[in-house]
Tab-separated table of C-alpha atoms and ligand atoms in Angstrom:
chain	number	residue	atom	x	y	z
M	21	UNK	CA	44.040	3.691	76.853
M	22	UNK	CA	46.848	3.999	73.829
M	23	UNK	CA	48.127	0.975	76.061
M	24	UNK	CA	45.023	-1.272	74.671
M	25	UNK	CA	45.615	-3.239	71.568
M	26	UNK	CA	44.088	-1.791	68.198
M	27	UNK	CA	42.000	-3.897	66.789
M	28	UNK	CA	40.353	-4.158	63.451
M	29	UNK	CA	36.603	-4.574	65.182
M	30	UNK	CA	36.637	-5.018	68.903
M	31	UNK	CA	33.311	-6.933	69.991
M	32	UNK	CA	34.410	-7.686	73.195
M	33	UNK	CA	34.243	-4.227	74.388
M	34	UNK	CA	31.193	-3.328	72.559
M	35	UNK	CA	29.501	-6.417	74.445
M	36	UNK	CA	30.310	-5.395	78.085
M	37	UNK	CA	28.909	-1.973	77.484
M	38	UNK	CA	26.083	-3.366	76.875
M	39	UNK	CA	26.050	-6.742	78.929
M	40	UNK	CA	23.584	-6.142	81.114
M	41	UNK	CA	21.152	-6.288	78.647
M	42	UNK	CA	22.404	-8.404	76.106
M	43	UNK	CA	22.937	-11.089	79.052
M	44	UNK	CA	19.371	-10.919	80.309
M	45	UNK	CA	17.772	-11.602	76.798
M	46	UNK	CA	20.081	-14.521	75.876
M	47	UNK	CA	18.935	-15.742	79.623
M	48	UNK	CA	15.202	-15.819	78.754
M	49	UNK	CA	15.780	-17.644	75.164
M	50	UNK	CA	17.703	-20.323	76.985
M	51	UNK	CA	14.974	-20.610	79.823
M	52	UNK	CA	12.149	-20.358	77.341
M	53	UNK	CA	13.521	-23.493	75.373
M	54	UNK	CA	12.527	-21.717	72.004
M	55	UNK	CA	15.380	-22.349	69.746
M	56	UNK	CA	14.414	-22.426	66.548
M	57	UNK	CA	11.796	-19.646	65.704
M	58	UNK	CA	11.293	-18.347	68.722
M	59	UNK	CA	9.370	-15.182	69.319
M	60	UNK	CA	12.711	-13.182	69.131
M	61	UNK	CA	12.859	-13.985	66.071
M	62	UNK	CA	9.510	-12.356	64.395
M	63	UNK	CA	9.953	-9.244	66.882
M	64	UNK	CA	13.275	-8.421	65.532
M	65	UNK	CA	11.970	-8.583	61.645
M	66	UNK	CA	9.443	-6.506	62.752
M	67	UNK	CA	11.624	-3.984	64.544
M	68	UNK	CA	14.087	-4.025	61.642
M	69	UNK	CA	11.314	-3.508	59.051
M	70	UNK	CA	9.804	-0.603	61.196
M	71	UNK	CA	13.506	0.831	60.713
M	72	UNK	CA	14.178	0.370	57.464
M	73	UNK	CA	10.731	1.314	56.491
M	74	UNK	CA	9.979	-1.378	54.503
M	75	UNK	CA	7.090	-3.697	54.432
M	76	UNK	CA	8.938	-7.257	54.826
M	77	UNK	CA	11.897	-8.498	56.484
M	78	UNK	CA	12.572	-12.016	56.250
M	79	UNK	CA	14.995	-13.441	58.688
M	80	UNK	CA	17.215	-16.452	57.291
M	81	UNK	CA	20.930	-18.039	57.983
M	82	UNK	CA	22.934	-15.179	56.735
M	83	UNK	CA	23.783	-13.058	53.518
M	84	UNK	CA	24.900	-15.317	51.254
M	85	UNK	CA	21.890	-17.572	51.276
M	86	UNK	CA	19.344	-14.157	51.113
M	87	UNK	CA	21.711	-13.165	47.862
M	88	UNK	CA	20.860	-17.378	46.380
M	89	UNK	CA	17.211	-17.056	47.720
M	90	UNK	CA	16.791	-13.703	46.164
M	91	UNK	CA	17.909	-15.569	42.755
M	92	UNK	CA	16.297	-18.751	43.180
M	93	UNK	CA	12.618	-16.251	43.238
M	94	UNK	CA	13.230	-14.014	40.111
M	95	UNK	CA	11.803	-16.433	37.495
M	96	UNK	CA	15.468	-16.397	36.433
M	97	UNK	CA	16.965	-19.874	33.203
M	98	UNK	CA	20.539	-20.991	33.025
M	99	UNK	CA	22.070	-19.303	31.253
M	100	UNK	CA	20.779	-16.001	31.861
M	101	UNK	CA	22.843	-13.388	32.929
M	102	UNK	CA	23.359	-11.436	35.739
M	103	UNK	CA	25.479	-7.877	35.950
M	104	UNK	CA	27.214	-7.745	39.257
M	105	UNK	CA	29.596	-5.061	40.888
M	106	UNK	CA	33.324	-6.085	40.049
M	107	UNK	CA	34.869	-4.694	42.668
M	108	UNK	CA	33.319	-6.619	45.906
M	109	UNK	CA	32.784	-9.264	48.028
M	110	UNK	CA	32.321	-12.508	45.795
M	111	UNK	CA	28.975	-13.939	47.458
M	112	UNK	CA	26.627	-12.418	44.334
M	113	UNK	CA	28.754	-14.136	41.609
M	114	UNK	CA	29.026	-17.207	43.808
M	115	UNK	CA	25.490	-17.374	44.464
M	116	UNK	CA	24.520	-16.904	40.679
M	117	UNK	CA	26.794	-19.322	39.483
M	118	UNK	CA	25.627	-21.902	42.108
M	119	UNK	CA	22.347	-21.511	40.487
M	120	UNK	CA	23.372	-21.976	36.768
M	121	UNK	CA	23.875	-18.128	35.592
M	122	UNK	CA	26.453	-16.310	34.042
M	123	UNK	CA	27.839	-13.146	36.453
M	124	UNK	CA	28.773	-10.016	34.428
M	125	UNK	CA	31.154	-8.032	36.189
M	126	UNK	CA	30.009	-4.074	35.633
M	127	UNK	CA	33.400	-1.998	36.552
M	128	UNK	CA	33.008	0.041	39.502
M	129	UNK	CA	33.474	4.163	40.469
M	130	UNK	CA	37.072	4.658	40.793
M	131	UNK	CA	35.871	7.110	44.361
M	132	UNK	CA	33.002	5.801	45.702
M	133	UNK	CA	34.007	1.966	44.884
M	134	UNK	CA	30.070	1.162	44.019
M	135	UNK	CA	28.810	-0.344	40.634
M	136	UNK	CA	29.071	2.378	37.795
M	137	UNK	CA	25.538	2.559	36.194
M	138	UNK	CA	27.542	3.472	32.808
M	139	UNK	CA	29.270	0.164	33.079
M	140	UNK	CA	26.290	-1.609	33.856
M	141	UNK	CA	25.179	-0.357	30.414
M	142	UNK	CA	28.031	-1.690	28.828
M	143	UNK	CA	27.405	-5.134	30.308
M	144	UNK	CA	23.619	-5.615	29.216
M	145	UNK	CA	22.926	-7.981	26.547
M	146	UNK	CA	19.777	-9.903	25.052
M	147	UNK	CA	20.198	-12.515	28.387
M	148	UNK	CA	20.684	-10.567	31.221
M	149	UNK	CA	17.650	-10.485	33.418
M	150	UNK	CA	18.611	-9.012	37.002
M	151	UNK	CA	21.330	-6.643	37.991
M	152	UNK	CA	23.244	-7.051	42.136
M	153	UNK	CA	24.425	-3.501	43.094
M	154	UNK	CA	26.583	-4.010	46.259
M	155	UNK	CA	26.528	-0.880	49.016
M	156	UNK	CA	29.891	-0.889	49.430
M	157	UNK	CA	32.234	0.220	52.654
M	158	UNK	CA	28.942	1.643	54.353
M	159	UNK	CA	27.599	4.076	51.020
M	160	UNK	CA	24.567	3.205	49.071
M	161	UNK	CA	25.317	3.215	45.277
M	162	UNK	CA	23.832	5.592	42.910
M	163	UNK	CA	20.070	4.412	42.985
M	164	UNK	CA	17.988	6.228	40.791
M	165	UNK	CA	20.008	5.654	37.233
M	166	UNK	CA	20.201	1.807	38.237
M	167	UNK	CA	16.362	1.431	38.449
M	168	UNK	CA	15.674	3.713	35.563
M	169	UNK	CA	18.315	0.959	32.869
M	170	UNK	CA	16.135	-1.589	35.160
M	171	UNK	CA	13.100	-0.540	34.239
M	172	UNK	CA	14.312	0.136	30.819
M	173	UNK	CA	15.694	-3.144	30.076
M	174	UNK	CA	12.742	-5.300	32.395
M	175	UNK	CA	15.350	-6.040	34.741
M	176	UNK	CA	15.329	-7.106	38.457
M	177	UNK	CA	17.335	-5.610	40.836
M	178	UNK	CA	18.646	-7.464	43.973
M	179	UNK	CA	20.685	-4.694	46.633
M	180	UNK	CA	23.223	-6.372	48.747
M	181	UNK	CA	23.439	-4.812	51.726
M	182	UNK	CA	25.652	-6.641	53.713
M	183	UNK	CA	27.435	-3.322	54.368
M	184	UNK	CA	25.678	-0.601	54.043
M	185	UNK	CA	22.985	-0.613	56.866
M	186	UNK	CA	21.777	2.123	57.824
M	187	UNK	CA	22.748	4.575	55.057
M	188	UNK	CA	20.006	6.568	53.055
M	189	UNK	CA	20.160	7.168	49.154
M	190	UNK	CA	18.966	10.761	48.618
M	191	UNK	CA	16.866	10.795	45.343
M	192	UNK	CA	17.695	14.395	43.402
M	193	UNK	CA	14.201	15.489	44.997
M	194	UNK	CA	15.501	14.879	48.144
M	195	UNK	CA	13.585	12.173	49.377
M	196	UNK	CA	15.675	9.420	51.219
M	197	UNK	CA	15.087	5.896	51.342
M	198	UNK	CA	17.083	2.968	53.122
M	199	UNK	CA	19.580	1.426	50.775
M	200	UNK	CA	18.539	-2.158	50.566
M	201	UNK	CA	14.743	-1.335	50.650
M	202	UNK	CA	14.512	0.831	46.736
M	203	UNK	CA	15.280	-2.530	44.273
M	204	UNK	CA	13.100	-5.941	44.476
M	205	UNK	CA	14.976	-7.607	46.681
M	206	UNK	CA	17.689	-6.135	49.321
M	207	UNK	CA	19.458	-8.559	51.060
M	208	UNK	CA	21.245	-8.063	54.830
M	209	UNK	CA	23.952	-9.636	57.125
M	210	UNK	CA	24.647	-9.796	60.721
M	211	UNK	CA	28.065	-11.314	60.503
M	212	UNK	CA	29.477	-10.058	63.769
M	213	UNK	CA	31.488	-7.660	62.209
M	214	UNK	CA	29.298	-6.084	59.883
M	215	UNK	CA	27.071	-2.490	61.218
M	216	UNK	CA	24.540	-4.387	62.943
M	217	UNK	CA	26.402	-7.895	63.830
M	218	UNK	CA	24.932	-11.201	65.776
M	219	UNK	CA	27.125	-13.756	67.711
M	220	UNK	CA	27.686	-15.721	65.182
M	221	UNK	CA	25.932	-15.971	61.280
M	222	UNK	CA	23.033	-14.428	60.508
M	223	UNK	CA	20.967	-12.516	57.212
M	224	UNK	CA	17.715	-11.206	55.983
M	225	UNK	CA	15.832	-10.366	52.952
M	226	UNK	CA	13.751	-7.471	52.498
M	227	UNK	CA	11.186	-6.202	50.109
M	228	UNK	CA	7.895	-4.462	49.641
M	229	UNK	CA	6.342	-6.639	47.654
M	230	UNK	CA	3.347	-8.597	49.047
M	231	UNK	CA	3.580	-12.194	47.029
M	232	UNK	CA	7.466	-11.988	46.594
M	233	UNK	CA	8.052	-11.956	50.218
M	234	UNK	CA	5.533	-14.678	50.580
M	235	UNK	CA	7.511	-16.957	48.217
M	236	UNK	CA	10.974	-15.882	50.156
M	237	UNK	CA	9.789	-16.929	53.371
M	238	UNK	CA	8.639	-20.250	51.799
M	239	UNK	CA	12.283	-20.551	50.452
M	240	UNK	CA	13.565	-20.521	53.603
M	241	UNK	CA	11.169	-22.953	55.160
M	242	UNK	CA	11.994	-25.953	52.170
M	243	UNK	CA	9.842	-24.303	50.371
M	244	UNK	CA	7.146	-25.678	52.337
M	245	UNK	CA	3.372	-23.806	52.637
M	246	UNK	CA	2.739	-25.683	55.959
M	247	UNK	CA	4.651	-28.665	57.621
M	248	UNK	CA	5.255	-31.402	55.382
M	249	UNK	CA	3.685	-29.479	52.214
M	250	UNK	CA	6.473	-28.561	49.780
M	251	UNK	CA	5.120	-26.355	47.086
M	252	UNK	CA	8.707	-24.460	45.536
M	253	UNK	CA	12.263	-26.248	45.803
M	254	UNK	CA	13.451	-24.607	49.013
M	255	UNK	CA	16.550	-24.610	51.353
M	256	UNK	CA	16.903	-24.671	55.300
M	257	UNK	CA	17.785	-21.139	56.204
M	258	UNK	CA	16.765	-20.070	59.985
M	259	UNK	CA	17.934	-16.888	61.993
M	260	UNK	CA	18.516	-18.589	65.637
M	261	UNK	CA	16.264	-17.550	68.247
M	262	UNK	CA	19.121	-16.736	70.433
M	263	UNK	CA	21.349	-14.419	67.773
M	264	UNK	CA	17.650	-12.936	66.923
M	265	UNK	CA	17.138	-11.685	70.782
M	266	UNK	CA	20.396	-10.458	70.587
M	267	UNK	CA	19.721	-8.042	67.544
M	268	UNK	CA	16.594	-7.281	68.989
M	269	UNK	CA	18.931	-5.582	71.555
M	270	UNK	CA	22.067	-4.077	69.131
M	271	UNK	CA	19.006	-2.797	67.185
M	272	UNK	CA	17.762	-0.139	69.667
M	273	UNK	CA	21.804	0.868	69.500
M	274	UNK	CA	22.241	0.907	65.945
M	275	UNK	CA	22.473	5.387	65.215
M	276	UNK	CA	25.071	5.200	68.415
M	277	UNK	CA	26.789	2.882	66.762
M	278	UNK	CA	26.694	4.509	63.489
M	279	UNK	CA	27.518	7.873	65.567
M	280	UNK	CA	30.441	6.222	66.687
M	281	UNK	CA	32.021	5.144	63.072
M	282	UNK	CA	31.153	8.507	61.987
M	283	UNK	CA	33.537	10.141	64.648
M	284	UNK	CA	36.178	7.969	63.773
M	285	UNK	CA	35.848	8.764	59.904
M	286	UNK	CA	35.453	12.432	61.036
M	287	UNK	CA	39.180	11.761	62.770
M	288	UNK	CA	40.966	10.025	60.249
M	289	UNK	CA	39.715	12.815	57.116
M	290	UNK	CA	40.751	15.552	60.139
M	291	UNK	CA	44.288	13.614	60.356
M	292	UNK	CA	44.893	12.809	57.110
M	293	UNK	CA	43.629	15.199	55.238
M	294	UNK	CA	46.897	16.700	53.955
M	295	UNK	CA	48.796	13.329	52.684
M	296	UNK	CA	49.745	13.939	49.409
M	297	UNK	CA	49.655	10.320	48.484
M	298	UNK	CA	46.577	9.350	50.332
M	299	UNK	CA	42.887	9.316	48.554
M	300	UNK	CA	40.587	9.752	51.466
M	301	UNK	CA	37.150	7.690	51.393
M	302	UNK	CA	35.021	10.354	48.889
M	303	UNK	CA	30.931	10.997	50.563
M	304	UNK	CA	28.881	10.727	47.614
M	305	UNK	CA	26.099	13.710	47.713
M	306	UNK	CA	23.642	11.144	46.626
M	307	UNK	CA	23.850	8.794	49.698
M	308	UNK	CA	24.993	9.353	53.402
M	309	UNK	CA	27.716	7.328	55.109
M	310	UNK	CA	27.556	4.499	57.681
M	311	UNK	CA	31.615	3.444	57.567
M	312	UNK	CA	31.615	-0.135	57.409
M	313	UNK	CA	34.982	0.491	56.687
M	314	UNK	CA	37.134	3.165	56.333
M	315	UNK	CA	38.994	2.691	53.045
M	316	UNK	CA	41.442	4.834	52.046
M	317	UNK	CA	43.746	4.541	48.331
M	318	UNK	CA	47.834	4.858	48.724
M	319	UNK	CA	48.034	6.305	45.326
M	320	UNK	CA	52.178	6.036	45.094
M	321	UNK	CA	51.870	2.412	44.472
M	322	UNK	CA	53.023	1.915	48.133
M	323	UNK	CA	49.823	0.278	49.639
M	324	UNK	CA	51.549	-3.100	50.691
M	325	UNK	CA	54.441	-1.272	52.277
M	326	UNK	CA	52.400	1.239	54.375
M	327	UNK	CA	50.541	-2.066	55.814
M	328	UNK	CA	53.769	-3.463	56.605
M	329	UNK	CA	54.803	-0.583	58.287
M	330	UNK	CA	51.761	-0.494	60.343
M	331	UNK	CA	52.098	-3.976	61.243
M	332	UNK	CA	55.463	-3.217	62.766
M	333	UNK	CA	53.630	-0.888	65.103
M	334	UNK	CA	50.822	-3.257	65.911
M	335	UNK	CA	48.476	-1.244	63.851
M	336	UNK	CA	46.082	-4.165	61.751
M	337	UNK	CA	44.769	-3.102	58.326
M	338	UNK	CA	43.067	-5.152	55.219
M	339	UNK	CA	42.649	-5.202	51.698
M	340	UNK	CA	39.316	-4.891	50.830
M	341	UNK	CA	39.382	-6.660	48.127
M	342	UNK	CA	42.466	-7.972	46.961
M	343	UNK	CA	41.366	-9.579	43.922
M	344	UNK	CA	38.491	-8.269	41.269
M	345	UNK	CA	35.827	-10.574	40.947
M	346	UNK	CA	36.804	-11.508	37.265
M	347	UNK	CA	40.199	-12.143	38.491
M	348	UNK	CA	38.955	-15.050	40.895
M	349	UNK	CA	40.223	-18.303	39.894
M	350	UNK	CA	36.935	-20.558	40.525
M	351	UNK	CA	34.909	-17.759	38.436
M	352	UNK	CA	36.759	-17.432	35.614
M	353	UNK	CA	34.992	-20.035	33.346
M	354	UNK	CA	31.597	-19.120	34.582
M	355	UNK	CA	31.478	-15.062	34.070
M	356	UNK	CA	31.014	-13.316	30.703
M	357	UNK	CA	33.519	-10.121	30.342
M	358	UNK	CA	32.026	-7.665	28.698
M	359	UNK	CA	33.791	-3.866	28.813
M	360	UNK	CA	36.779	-2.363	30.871
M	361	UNK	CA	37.375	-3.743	34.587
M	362	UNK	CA	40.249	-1.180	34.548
M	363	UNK	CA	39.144	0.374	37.562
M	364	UNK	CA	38.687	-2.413	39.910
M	365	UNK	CA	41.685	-3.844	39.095
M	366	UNK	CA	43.929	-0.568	39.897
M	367	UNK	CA	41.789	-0.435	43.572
M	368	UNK	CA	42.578	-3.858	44.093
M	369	UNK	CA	46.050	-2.649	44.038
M	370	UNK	CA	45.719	0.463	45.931
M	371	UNK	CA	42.790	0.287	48.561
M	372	UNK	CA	43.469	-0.117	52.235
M	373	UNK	CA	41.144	-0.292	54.948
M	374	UNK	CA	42.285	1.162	58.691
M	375	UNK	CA	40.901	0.269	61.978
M	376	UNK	CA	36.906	1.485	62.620
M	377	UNK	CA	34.736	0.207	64.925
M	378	UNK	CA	31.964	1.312	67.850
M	379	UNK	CA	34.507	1.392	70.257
M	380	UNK	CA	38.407	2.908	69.361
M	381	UNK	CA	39.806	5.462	71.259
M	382	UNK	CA	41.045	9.227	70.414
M	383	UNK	CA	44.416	7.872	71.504
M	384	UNK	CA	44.350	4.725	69.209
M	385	UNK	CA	43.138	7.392	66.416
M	386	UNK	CA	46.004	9.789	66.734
M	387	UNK	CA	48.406	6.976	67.634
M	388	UNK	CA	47.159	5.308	64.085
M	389	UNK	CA	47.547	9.045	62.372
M	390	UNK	CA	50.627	9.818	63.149
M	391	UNK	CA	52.303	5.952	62.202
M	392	UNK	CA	50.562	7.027	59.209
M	393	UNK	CA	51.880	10.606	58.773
M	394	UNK	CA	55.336	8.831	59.597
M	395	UNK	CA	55.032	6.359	56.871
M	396	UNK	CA	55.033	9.088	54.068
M	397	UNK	CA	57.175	12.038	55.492
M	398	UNK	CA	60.056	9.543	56.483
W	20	PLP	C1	29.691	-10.029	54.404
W	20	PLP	C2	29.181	-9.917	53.034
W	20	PLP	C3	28.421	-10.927	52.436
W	20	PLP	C4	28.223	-12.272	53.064
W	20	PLP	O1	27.522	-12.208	54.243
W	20	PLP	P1	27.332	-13.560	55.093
W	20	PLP	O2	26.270	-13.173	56.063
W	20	PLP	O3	28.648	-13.832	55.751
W	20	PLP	O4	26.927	-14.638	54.178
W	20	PLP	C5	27.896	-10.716	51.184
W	20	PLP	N1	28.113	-9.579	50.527
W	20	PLP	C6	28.859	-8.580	51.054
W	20	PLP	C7	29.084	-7.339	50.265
W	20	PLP	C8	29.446	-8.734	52.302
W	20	PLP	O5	30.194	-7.759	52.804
């Protein structure tokens, strides 16, 4: 096996495990003709809802569109502001801006990487109106102080979950709840890559809220009530029949495959628990851990020569996220700074993301280990 090629995510492998099924349920979408909104497709937000608990999943095109949906439905002006994570994927601020508001970038936890709810404090003022947390890396952020300066401040709260499905925020009572399903609006994505990832793009919406996910589902539809009847400015934003089925089928899998990540985060702390310059991914007591990715910081301001190195040995790592999202060219004139963004800009400089996926090996593991091990005792 330490012959096979490390990979980053290997989806080929994944897929003949389970190609037997996956096979016969893309076979009966193409024989039933049912493209677009297809059975599949209602099944599988009903499935996912029954996971996640929740009362409403709404399918659409994929995470970036549920993030400018979610906006589009908060009764939100130009001009109005909206705190996002600084730290993260850019599809929040892109969204908001698209739409005519000004991001805030809130600085982020210097362990877990997730929106700080003191720096979300710092970044209020007499516009904002909704506040995107981002479940970062596979851990929900720290819930219960972001709705409480919500509810505070009449805020909305959209949670991007793109990465994070699966993992449970663990109120200090000790109830849990699904990150994605405790704000307004959570929003989903089944890039292939992601925990629970289609052939190709796909998203979803959730919430609990009756009229809300009423006017979501219009949004998707043009905004239309019934055929032909357009009663809010929509967009066109469909889950395919065929990547639904699909889902339907990586659904019943998703705790193995969350299993499986754990194991390989359960290696790598094992492994590299005594590296001197190496900050291991922290497990905030709040939330529980599905390892989208396993990040670690190189703290000895080596970070772009340790992925070098392990390039050499045909070991693939990333930079999650190499620039801040106030740092982003294209932003710049559209965001309002408000406060420190000291810590996202050291982890842009430090964070590095190793190899984790439903399928890697023991001997890809230790082979990956001990390059790393090499890398700082050499
Ligand atoms: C992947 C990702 C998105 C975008 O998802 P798409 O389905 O590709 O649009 C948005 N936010 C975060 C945090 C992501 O990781």
């Amino acid at each position: 096996m330490s012959g096979e090629k490390i990979q980053m995510v290997d989806l080929v492998s994944q897929y003949h495990r389970l190609k037997s099924e996956i096979d016969e349920a893309m076979q009966q979408v193409a024989e039933s003709g049912l493209f677009i909104n297809g059975p599949q497709v209602k099944q599988f937000a009903g499935h996912l809802a029954d996971y996640l608990q929740t009362s409403h999943v709404i399918p659409c095109a994929n995470c970036t569109d549920a993030l400018q949906i979610a906006l589009m439905r908060l009764n939100l002006r130009k001009g109005d502001e909206v705190v996002v994570p600084d730290f993260t994927y850019a599809a929040a601020a892109e969204a908001a801006i698209l739409l005519g508001l000004t991001p805030v970038p809130a600085d982020v936890d210097s362990r877990t990487f997730n929106i700080s709810p003191e720096a979300i404090l710092r970044a209020l003022s007499r516009r904002t109106r909704a506040i995107v947390v981002v479940h970062l890396f596979g851990q929900s952020c720290n819930m219960l102080p972001v709705m409480e300066i919500a509810q505070r401040h009449h805020l909305a709260v959209v949670e991007d979950n793109a990465q994070s499905l699966g993992a449970e925020y663990i109120f200090p009572d000790g109830r849990r709840k699904k990150a994605g399903t405790i704000g307004h609006i959570g929003t989903l994505s089944f890039f292939p890559t992601k925990i629970l990832g289609a052939y190709g793009d796909g998203g979803a919406l959730i919430t609990d809220n009756e009229a809300l996910a009423e006017s979501l589902r219009m949004t998707t539809l043009h905004g239309q009530s019934k055929k032909y009847h357009h009663h809010l400015i929509g967009c066109n934003s469909r889950l395919d029949t065929l990547q639904a089925a699909l889902l339907n089928i990586k659904l019943r899998h998703i705790e193995t495959f969350i299993a499986a990540r754990r194991q390989v985060a359960a290696f790598y702390n094992e492994a590299l628990k005594d590296i001197d310059h190496l900050l291991l991914p922290y497990p905030h007591p709040a939330s529980t851990h599905v390892f989208h990715q396993y990040t670690v910081q190189v703290k000895n301001g080596k970070r772009d020569a340790l992925q070098a190195w392990l390039k050499e040995k045909g070991i693939p790592s990333a930079v999650y996220y190499p620039l801040a999202v106030h740092e982003q060219p294209a932003f710049k004139p559209h965001i309002r700074l408000a406060g420190e963004l000291s810590v996202s800009r050291q982890l842009t400089q430090n964070v590095l993301s190793l190899p984790i996926h439903t399928e890697m090996t023991e001997s890809q593991l230790a082979h990956i280990t001990q390059c790393i091990a090499d890398f700082f005792h050499s």
